[in-house]
Amino acid sequence: MTDSPPVTAPAQTTAQLERRILDAIRRGASMEDIAALRHHTDIQTPAGAIEALKDGNARFFSGKSGRPELGVNERRAQIMGQTPYAAVLACSDSRVPVELVFDVGLGDLFVVRVAGNVVGEAGLGTLEYAIEHLDVHLVMVMGHEACGAVAAAMLPPEKIAQEPQNLQGLIHRITPSLVGMPRIRDKKARMREAVLNNVRHQVQTLREQTVIQAAEARGQIQVIGGYYEIGSGAVDFLIDEADLLP
Ligand SMILES: [Zn+2]
């Protein structure tokens, strides 16, 4: 079940950072100086990024979202570049808006959303861009409760064959993760297990990519999983290797 992390106010470092950025903009600081300010905070490590996401989600699920929106000046300054601290691969499901779930603002997260949170060539390229060019510190694959794409992958092959071709292709990116799944009688538990298996499978797929492998090996990023529970609003984090093994 979900651990309930302590609810904290939006990280003090973030509030201080936004003030420092605003001051820098008023002073007419360069884009490099402004980017450097962000890099001095503790969200610029895998562990710091995980903590920031956990804190943000705790604010969200406890109804204390800060809805951080930048002021006009800060928003305008974003035209100079972006420095998101984490990349998230999530489902397109309308009930899983990543920035709201983690209570983050403009420019914080680099998000790929595809039904069933699967990756193909374009998704992998997008994540590689985030790692190589935006220097993100975390890559998270986030599945969710009641995922329609995962449910579709559990249908008999003849049912799947009735879907449009591209949709079949997407579903077939999920089906390998469901092979050999133990028989679970409870429907909700079965769905959760299938979603988690798919998350683990996608994490595995990411870790087979050279760019991601190298970034994880040098400690720039950590690849983790997550499970968003629609009803409670809480995200379970899959961080330990034991939780991520297929
Ligand atoms: Zn979904």
mmCIF file with all atom_site columns, N, CA and C in Angstrom, residues 62-92:
data_model
loop_
_atom_site.group_PDB
_atom_site.id
_atom_site.type_symbol
_atom_site.label_atom_id
_atom_site.label_alt_id
_atom_site.label_comp_id
_atom_site.label_asym_id
_atom_site.label_entity_id
_atom_site.label_seq_id
_atom_site.pdbx_PDB_ins_code
_atom_site.Cartn_x
_atom_site.Cartn_y
_atom_site.Cartn_z
_atom_site.occupancy
_atom_site.B_iso_or_equiv
_atom_site.pdbx_formal_charge
_atom_site.auth_seq_id
_atom_site.auth_comp_id
_atom_site.auth_asym_id
_atom_site.auth_atom_id
_atom_site.pdbx_PDB_model_num
ATOM 1  N N  . SER A 1 62 ? -3.027 15.400 -0.444  1.00 0.00 ? 62 SER A N  1
ATOM 2  C CA . SER A 1 62 ? -3.633 15.841 0.812   1.00 0.00 ? 62 SER A CA 1
ATOM 3  C C  . SER A 1 62 ? -4.429 17.140 0.627   1.00 0.00 ? 62 SER A C  1
ATOM 4  N N  . GLY A 1 63 ? -4.611 17.531 -0.622  1.00 0.00 ? 63 GLY A N  1
ATOM 5  C CA . GLY A 1 63 ? -5.431 18.707 -0.899  1.00 0.00 ? 63 GLY A CA 1
ATOM 6  C C  . GLY A 1 63 ? -4.744 20.020 -0.558  1.00 0.00 ? 63 GLY A C  1
ATOM 7  N N  . LYS A 1 64 ? -3.410 20.008 -0.519  1.00 0.00 ? 64 LYS A N  1
ATOM 8  C CA . LYS A 1 64 ? -2.676 21.229 -0.158  1.00 0.00 ? 64 LYS A CA 1
ATOM 9  C C  . LYS A 1 64 ? -1.769 21.691 -1.296  1.00 0.00 ? 64 LYS A C  1
ATOM 10 N N  . SER A 1 65 ? -2.208 21.460 -2.522  1.00 0.00 ? 65 SER A N  1
ATOM 11 C CA . SER A 1 65 ? -1.387 21.862 -3.671  1.00 0.00 ? 65 SER A CA 1
ATOM 12 C C  . SER A 1 65 ? -1.075 23.347 -3.630  1.00 0.00 ? 65 SER A C  1
ATOM 13 N N  . GLY A 1 66 ? 0.167  23.668 -3.935  1.00 0.00 ? 66 GLY A N  1
ATOM 14 C CA . GLY A 1 66 ? 0.567  25.077 -3.973  1.00 0.00 ? 66 GLY A CA 1
ATOM 15 C C  . GLY A 1 66 ? 0.321  25.700 -5.337  1.00 0.00 ? 66 GLY A C  1
ATOM 16 N N  . ARG A 1 67 ? 0.050  24.816 -6.341  1.00 0.00 ? 67 ARG A N  1
ATOM 17 C CA . ARG A 1 67 ? -0.157 25.281 -7.722  1.00 0.00 ? 67 ARG A CA 1
ATOM 18 C C  . ARG A 1 67 ? 0.853  26.365 -8.083  1.00 0.00 ? 67 ARG A C  1
ATOM 19 N N  . PRO A 1 68 ? 2.135  26.025 -8.058  1.00 0.00 ? 68 PRO A N  1
ATOM 20 C CA . PRO A 1 68 ? 3.150  27.061 -8.297  1.00 0.00 ? 68 PRO A CA 1
ATOM 21 C C  . PRO A 1 68 ? 3.080  27.594 -9.724  1.00 0.00 ? 68 PRO A C  1
ATOM 22 N N  . GLU A 1 69 ? 2.720  28.835 -9.822  1.00 0.00 ? 69 GLU A N  1
ATOM 23 C CA . GLU A 1 69 ? 2.714  29.471 -11.139 1.00 0.00 ? 69 GLU A CA 1
ATOM 24 C C  . GLU A 1 69 ? 3.686  30.625 -11.086 1.00 0.00 ? 69 GLU A C  1
ATOM 25 N N  . LEU A 1 70 ? 4.465  30.727 -12.115 1.00 0.00 ? 70 LEU A N  1
ATOM 26 C CA . LEU A 1 70 ? 5.478  31.772 -12.121 1.00 0.00 ? 70 LEU A CA 1
ATOM 27 C C  . LEU A 1 70 ? 4.836  33.126 -12.347 1.00 0.00 ? 70 LEU A C  1
ATOM 28 N N  . GLY A 1 71 ? 5.510  34.132 -11.855 1.00 0.00 ? 71 GLY A N  1
ATOM 29 C CA . GLY A 1 71 ? 5.061  35.484 -12.140 1.00 0.00 ? 71 GLY A CA 1
ATOM 30 C C  . GLY A 1 71 ? 5.313  35.818 -13.600 1.00 0.00 ? 71 GLY A C  1
ATOM 31 N N  . VAL A 1 72 ? 4.769  36.945 -14.027 1.00 0.00 ? 72 VAL A N  1
ATOM 32 C CA . VAL A 1 72 ? 4.874  37.325 -15.440 1.00 0.00 ? 72 VAL A CA 1
ATOM 33 C C  . VAL A 1 72 ? 6.338  37.415 -15.873 1.00 0.00 ? 72 VAL A C  1
ATOM 34 N N  . ASN A 1 73 ? 7.171  38.041 -15.034 1.00 0.00 ? 73 ASN A N  1
ATOM 35 C CA . ASN A 1 73 ? 8.578  38.223 -15.406 1.00 0.00 ? 73 ASN A CA 1
ATOM 36 C C  . ASN A 1 73 ? 9.300  36.897 -15.549 1.00 0.00 ? 73 ASN A C  1
ATOM 37 N N  . GLU A 1 74 ? 9.038  35.994 -14.593 1.00 0.00 ? 74 GLU A N  1
ATOM 38 C CA . GLU A 1 74 ? 9.699  34.691 -14.645 1.00 0.00 ? 74 GLU A CA 1
ATOM 39 C C  . GLU A 1 74 ? 9.232  33.886 -15.853 1.00 0.00 ? 74 GLU A C  1
ATOM 40 N N  . ARG A 1 75 ? 7.933  33.995 -16.125 1.00 0.00 ? 75 ARG A N  1
ATOM 41 C CA . ARG A 1 75 ? 7.419  33.268 -17.288 1.00 0.00 ? 75 ARG A CA 1
ATOM 42 C C  . ARG A 1 75 ? 8.065  33.789 -18.564 1.00 0.00 ? 75 ARG A C  1
ATOM 43 N N  . ARG A 1 76 ? 8.170  35.113 -18.651 1.00 0.00 ? 76 ARG A N  1
ATOM 44 C CA . ARG A 1 76 ? 8.808  35.689 -19.839 1.00 0.00 ? 76 ARG A CA 1
ATOM 45 C C  . ARG A 1 76 ? 10.255 35.235 -19.954 1.00 0.00 ? 76 ARG A C  1
ATOM 46 N N  . ALA A 1 77 ? 10.928 35.122 -18.818 1.00 0.00 ? 77 ALA A N  1
ATOM 47 C CA . ALA A 1 77 ? 12.350 34.738 -18.830 1.00 0.00 ? 77 ALA A CA 1
ATOM 48 C C  . ALA A 1 77 ? 12.531 33.319 -19.348 1.00 0.00 ? 77 ALA A C  1
ATOM 49 N N  . GLN A 1 78 ? 11.455 32.509 -19.285 1.00 0.00 ? 78 GLN A N  1
ATOM 50 C CA . GLN A 1 78 ? 11.582 31.122 -19.730 1.00 0.00 ? 78 GLN A CA 1
ATOM 51 C C  . GLN A 1 78 ? 11.847 30.996 -21.222 1.00 0.00 ? 78 GLN A C  1
ATOM 52 N N  . ILE A 1 79 ? 11.591 32.067 -21.951 1.00 0.00 ? 79 ILE A N  1
ATOM 53 C CA . ILE A 1 79 ? 11.858 32.034 -23.381 1.00 0.00 ? 79 ILE A CA 1
ATOM 54 C C  . ILE A 1 79 ? 13.349 31.781 -23.637 1.00 0.00 ? 79 ILE A C  1
ATOM 55 N N  . MET A 1 80 ? 14.169 32.065 -22.615 1.00 0.00 ? 80 MET A N  1
ATOM 56 C CA . MET A 1 80 ? 15.622 31.924 -22.790 1.00 0.00 ? 80 MET A CA 1
ATOM 57 C C  . MET A 1 80 ? 16.099 30.482 -22.664 1.00 0.00 ? 80 MET A C  1
ATOM 58 N N  . GLY A 1 81 ? 15.277 29.630 -22.139 1.00 0.00 ? 81 GLY A N  1
ATOM 59 C CA . GLY A 1 81 ? 15.694 28.224 -22.039 1.00 0.00 ? 81 GLY A CA 1
ATOM 60 C C  . GLY A 1 81 ? 14.921 27.488 -20.975 1.00 0.00 ? 81 GLY A C  1
ATOM 61 N N  . GLN A 1 82 ? 15.150 26.169 -20.898 1.00 0.00 ? 82 GLN A N  1
ATOM 62 C CA . GLN A 1 82 ? 14.455 25.371 -19.894 1.00 0.00 ? 82 GLN A CA 1
ATOM 63 C C  . GLN A 1 82 ? 15.444 24.531 -19.104 1.00 0.00 ? 82 GLN A C  1
ATOM 64 N N  . THR A 1 83 ? 15.151 24.351 -17.834 1.00 0.00 ? 83 THR A N  1
ATOM 65 C CA . THR A 1 83 ? 16.013 23.522 -16.974 1.00 0.00 ? 83 THR A CA 1
ATOM 66 C C  . THR A 1 83 ? 15.151 22.603 -16.099 1.00 0.00 ? 83 THR A C  1
ATOM 67 N N  . PRO A 1 84 ? 14.380 21.701 -16.752 1.00 0.00 ? 84 PRO A N  1
ATOM 68 C CA . PRO A 1 84 ? 13.579 20.761 -15.943 1.00 0.00 ? 84 PRO A CA 1
ATOM 69 C C  . PRO A 1 84 ? 14.504 19.823 -15.171 1.00 0.00 ? 84 PRO A C  1
ATOM 70 N N  . TYR A 1 85 ? 14.073 19.411 -13.962 1.00 0.00 ? 85 TYR A N  1
ATOM 71 C CA . TYR A 1 85 ? 14.963 18.547 -13.185 1.00 0.00 ? 85 TYR A CA 1
ATOM 72 C C  . TYR A 1 85 ? 14.662 17.064 -13.349 1.00 0.00 ? 85 TYR A C  1
ATOM 73 N N  . ALA A 1 86 ? 13.494 16.727 -13.902 1.00 0.00 ? 86 ALA A N  1
ATOM 74 C CA . ALA A 1 86 ? 13.158 15.312 -14.083 1.00 0.00 ? 86 ALA A CA 1
ATOM 75 C C  . ALA A 1 86 ? 12.367 15.118 -15.364 1.00 0.00 ? 86 ALA A C  1
ATOM 76 N N  . ALA A 1 87 ? 12.494 13.914 -15.947 1.00 0.00 ? 87 ALA A N  1
ATOM 77 C CA . ALA A 1 87 ? 11.670 13.530 -17.097 1.00 0.00 ? 87 ALA A CA 1
ATOM 78 C C  . ALA A 1 87 ? 10.713 12.442 -16.631 1.00 0.00 ? 87 ALA A C  1
ATOM 79 N N  . VAL A 1 88 ? 9.469  12.546 -17.072 1.00 0.00 ? 88 VAL A N  1
ATOM 80 C CA . VAL A 1 88 ? 8.462  11.555 -16.668 1.00 0.00 ? 88 VAL A CA 1
ATOM 81 C C  . VAL A 1 88 ? 7.797  10.987 -17.913 1.00 0.00 ? 88 VAL A C  1
ATOM 82 N N  . LEU A 1 89 ? 7.764  9.659  -17.997 1.00 0.00 ? 89 LEU A N  1
ATOM 83 C CA . LEU A 1 89 ? 7.023  8.971  -19.048 1.00 0.00 ? 89 LEU A CA 1
ATOM 84 C C  . LEU A 1 89 ? 5.722  8.495  -18.413 1.00 0.00 ? 89 LEU A C  1
ATOM 85 N N  . ALA A 1 90 ? 4.611  9.061  -18.867 1.00 0.00 ? 90 ALA A N  1
ATOM 86 C CA . ALA A 1 90 ? 3.323  8.746  -18.236 1.00 0.00 ? 90 ALA A CA 1
ATOM 87 C C  . ALA A 1 90 ? 2.278  8.457  -19.308 1.00 0.00 ? 90 ALA A C  1
ATOM 88 N N  . CYS A 1 91 ? 1.100  8.062  -18.857 1.00 0.00 ? 91 CYS A N  1
ATOM 89 C CA . CYS A 1 91 ? 0.004  7.735  -19.775 1.00 0.00 ? 91 CYS A CA 1
ATOM 90 C C  . CYS A 1 91 ? -0.737 9.011  -20.189 1.00 0.00 ? 91 CYS A C  1
ATOM 91 N N  . SER A 1 92 ? -1.358 8.973  -21.365 1.00 0.00 ? 92 SER A N  1
ATOM 92 C CA . SER A 1 92 ? -2.125 10.128 -21.854 1.00 0.00 ? 92 SER A CA 1
ATOM 93 C C  . SER A 1 92 ? -3.462 10.287 -21.143 1.00 0.00 ? 92 SER A C  1
#
